[in-house]
mmCIF file of C-alpha atoms and ligand atoms in Angstrom:
data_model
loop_
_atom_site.group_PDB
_atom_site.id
_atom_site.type_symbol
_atom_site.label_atom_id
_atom_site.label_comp_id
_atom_site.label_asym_id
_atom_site.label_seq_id
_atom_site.Cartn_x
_atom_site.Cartn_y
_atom_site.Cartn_z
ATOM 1 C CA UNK S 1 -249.119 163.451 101.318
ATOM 2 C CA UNK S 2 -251.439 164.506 104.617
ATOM 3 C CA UNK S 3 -251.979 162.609 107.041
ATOM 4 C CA UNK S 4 -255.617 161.419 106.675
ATOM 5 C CA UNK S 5 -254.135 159.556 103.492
ATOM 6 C CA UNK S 6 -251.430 157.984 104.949
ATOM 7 C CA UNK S 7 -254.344 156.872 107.471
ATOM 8 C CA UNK S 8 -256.198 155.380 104.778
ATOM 9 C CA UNK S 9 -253.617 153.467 103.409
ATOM 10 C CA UNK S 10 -251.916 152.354 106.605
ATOM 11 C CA UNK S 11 -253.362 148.502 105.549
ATOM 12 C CA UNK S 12 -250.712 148.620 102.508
ATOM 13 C CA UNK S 13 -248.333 150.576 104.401
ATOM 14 C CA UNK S 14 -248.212 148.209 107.626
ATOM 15 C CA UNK S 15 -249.209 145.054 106.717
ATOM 16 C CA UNK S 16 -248.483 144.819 102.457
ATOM 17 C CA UNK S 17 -252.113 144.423 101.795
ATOM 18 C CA UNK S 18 -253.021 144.227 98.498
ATOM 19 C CA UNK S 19 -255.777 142.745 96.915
ATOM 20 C CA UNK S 20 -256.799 139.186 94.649
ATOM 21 C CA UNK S 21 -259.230 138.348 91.953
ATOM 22 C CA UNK S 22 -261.497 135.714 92.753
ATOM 23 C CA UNK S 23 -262.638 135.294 89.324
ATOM 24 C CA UNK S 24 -258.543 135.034 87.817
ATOM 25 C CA UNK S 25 -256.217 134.419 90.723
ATOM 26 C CA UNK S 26 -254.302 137.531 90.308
ATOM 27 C CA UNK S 27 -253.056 139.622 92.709
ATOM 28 C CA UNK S 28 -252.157 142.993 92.727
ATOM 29 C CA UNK S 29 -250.112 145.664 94.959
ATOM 30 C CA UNK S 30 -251.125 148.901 95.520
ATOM 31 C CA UNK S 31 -255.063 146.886 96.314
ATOM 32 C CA UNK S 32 -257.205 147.675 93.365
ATOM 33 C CA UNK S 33 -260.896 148.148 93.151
ATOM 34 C CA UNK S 34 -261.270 146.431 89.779
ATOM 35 C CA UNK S 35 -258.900 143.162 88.148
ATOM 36 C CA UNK S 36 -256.753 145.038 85.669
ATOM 37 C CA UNK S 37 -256.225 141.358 84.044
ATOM 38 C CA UNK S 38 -259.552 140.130 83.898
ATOM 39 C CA UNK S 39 -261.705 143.453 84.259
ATOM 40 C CA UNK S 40 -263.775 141.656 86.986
ATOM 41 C CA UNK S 41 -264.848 143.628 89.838
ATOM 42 C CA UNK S 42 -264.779 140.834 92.483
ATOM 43 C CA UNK S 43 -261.379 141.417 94.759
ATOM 44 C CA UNK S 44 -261.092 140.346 98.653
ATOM 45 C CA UNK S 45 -258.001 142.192 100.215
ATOM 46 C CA UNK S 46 -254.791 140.147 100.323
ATOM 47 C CA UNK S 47 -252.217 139.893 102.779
ATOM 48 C CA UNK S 48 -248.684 139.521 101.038
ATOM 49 C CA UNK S 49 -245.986 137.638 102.515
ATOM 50 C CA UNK S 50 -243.666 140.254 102.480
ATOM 51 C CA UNK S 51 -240.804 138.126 101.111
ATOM 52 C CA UNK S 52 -239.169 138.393 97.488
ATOM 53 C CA UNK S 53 -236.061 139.966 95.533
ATOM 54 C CA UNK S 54 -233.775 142.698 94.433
ATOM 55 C CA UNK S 55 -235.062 143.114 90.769
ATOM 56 C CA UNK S 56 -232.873 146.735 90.636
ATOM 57 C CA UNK S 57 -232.239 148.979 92.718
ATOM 58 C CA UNK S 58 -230.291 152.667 92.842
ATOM 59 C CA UNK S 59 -228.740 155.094 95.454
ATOM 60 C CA UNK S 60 -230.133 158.909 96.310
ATOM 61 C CA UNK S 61 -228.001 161.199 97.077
ATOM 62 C CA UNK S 62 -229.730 164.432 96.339
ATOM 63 C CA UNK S 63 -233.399 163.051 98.531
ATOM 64 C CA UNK S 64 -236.723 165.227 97.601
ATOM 65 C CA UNK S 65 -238.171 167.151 100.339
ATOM 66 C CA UNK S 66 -239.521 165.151 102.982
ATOM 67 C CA UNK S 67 -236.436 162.789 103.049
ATOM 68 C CA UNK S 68 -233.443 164.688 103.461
ATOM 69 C CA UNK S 69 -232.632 163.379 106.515
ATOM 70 C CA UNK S 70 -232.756 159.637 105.370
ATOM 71 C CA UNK S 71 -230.033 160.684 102.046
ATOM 72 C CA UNK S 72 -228.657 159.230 101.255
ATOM 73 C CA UNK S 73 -230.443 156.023 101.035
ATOM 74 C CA UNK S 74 -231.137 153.012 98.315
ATOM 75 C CA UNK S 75 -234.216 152.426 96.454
ATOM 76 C CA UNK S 76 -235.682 149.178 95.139
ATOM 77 C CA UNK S 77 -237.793 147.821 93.417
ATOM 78 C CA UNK S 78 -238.822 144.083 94.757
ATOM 79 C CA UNK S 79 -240.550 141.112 92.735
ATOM 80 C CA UNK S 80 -242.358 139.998 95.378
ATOM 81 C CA UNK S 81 -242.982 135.816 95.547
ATOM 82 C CA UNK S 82 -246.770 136.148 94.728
ATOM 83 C CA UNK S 83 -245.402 138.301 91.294
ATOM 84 C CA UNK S 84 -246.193 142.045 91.740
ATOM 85 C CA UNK S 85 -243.531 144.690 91.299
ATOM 86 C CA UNK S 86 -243.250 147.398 94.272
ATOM 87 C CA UNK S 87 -240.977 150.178 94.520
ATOM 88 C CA UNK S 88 -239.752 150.931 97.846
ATOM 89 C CA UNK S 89 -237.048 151.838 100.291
ATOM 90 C CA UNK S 90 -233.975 149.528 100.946
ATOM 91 C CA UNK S 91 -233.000 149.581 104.688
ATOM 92 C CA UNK S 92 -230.640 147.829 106.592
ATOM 93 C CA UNK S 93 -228.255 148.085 103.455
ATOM 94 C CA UNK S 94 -224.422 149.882 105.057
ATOM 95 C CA UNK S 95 -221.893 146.855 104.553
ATOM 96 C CA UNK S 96 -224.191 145.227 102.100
ATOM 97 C CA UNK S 97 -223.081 144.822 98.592
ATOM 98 C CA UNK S 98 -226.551 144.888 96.799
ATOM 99 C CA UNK S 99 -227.226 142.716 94.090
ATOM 100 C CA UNK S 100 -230.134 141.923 91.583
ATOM 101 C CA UNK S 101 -231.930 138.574 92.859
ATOM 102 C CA UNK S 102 -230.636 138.582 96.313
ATOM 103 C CA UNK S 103 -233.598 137.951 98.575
ATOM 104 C CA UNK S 104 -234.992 140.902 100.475
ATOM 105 C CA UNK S 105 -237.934 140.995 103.027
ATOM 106 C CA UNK S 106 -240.072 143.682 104.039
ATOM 107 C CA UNK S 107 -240.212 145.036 107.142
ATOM 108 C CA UNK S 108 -241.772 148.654 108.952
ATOM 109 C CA UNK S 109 -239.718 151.216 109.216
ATOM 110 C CA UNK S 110 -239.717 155.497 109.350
ATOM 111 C CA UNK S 111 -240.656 155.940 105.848
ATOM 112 C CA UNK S 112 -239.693 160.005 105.923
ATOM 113 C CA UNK S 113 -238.773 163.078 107.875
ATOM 114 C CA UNK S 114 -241.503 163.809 110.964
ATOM 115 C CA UNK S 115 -240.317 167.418 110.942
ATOM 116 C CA UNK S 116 -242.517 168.797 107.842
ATOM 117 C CA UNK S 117 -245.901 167.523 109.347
ATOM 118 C CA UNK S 118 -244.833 166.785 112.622
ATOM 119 C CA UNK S 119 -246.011 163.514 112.587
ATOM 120 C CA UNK S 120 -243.869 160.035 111.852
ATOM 121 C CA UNK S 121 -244.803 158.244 108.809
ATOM 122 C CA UNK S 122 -244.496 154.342 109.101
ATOM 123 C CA UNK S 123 -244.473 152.112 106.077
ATOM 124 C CA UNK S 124 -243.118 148.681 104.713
ATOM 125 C CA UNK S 125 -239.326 148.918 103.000
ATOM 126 C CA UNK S 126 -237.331 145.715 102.246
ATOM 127 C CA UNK S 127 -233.645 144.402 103.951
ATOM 128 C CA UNK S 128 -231.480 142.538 102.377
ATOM 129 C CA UNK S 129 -232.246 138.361 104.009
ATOM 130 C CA UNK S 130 -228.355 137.568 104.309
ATOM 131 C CA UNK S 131 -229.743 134.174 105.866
ATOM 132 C CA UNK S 132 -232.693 132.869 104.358
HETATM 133 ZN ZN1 LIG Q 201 -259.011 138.850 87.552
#
């Protein structure tokens, strides 16, 4: 991805903006232009709270290019407490022994390698909350 993309997004990537239908109450992460629930094309963005849990997860071992230097590292994907589903980094995970349901948190962190582009990408992934 270049870098004027990873500019546009920085909104979802920084803060876990995504987006809600006025008409339905949904909300959705990545934002979306139009409800996929209720087809209605009224959505304000939408700040999620960053909190939720482990709904699975995995390890890489063998990362794609771009992320060598992270591998090998866990993957996740996180009900968050509003409802969507988002796949992301784990971090903060050596010593932990993950489980499905444990509550996780998002937080910003070097999302891949700065050598390919030379610059840093920064983006949410989601820690393990040993003390909620
Ligand atoms: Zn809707």
């Amino acid at each position: 991805m270049e870098l004027p993309r990873y500019h546009r997004m920085r909104r979802a990537l920084y803060h876990l903006e995504g987006s809600a239908c006025a008409a339905c109450g949904g909300r959705f992460f990545p934002p979306r232009s139009v409800c996929p629930s209720c087809r209605k094309g009224d959505l304000a963005p939408y700040r999620f709270s960053g909190r939720g849990t482990l709904y699975s997860y995995t390890r890489v071992g063998q990362a794609p290019r771009g992320f060598a230097s992270l591998a090998p590292y866990d993957v996740g994907m996180v009900r968050l407490e509003e409802g969507p589903l988002v796949t992301a980094q784990l971090s903060d995970t050596e010593g932990v022994d993950l489980a499905i349901g444990m509550p996780v948190e998002m937080v910003t962190r070097t999302l891949r390698d700065a050598a390919e582009h030379g610059y840093i990408v920064y983006g949410y992934k989601f820690r393990p909350l040993l003390r909620p």
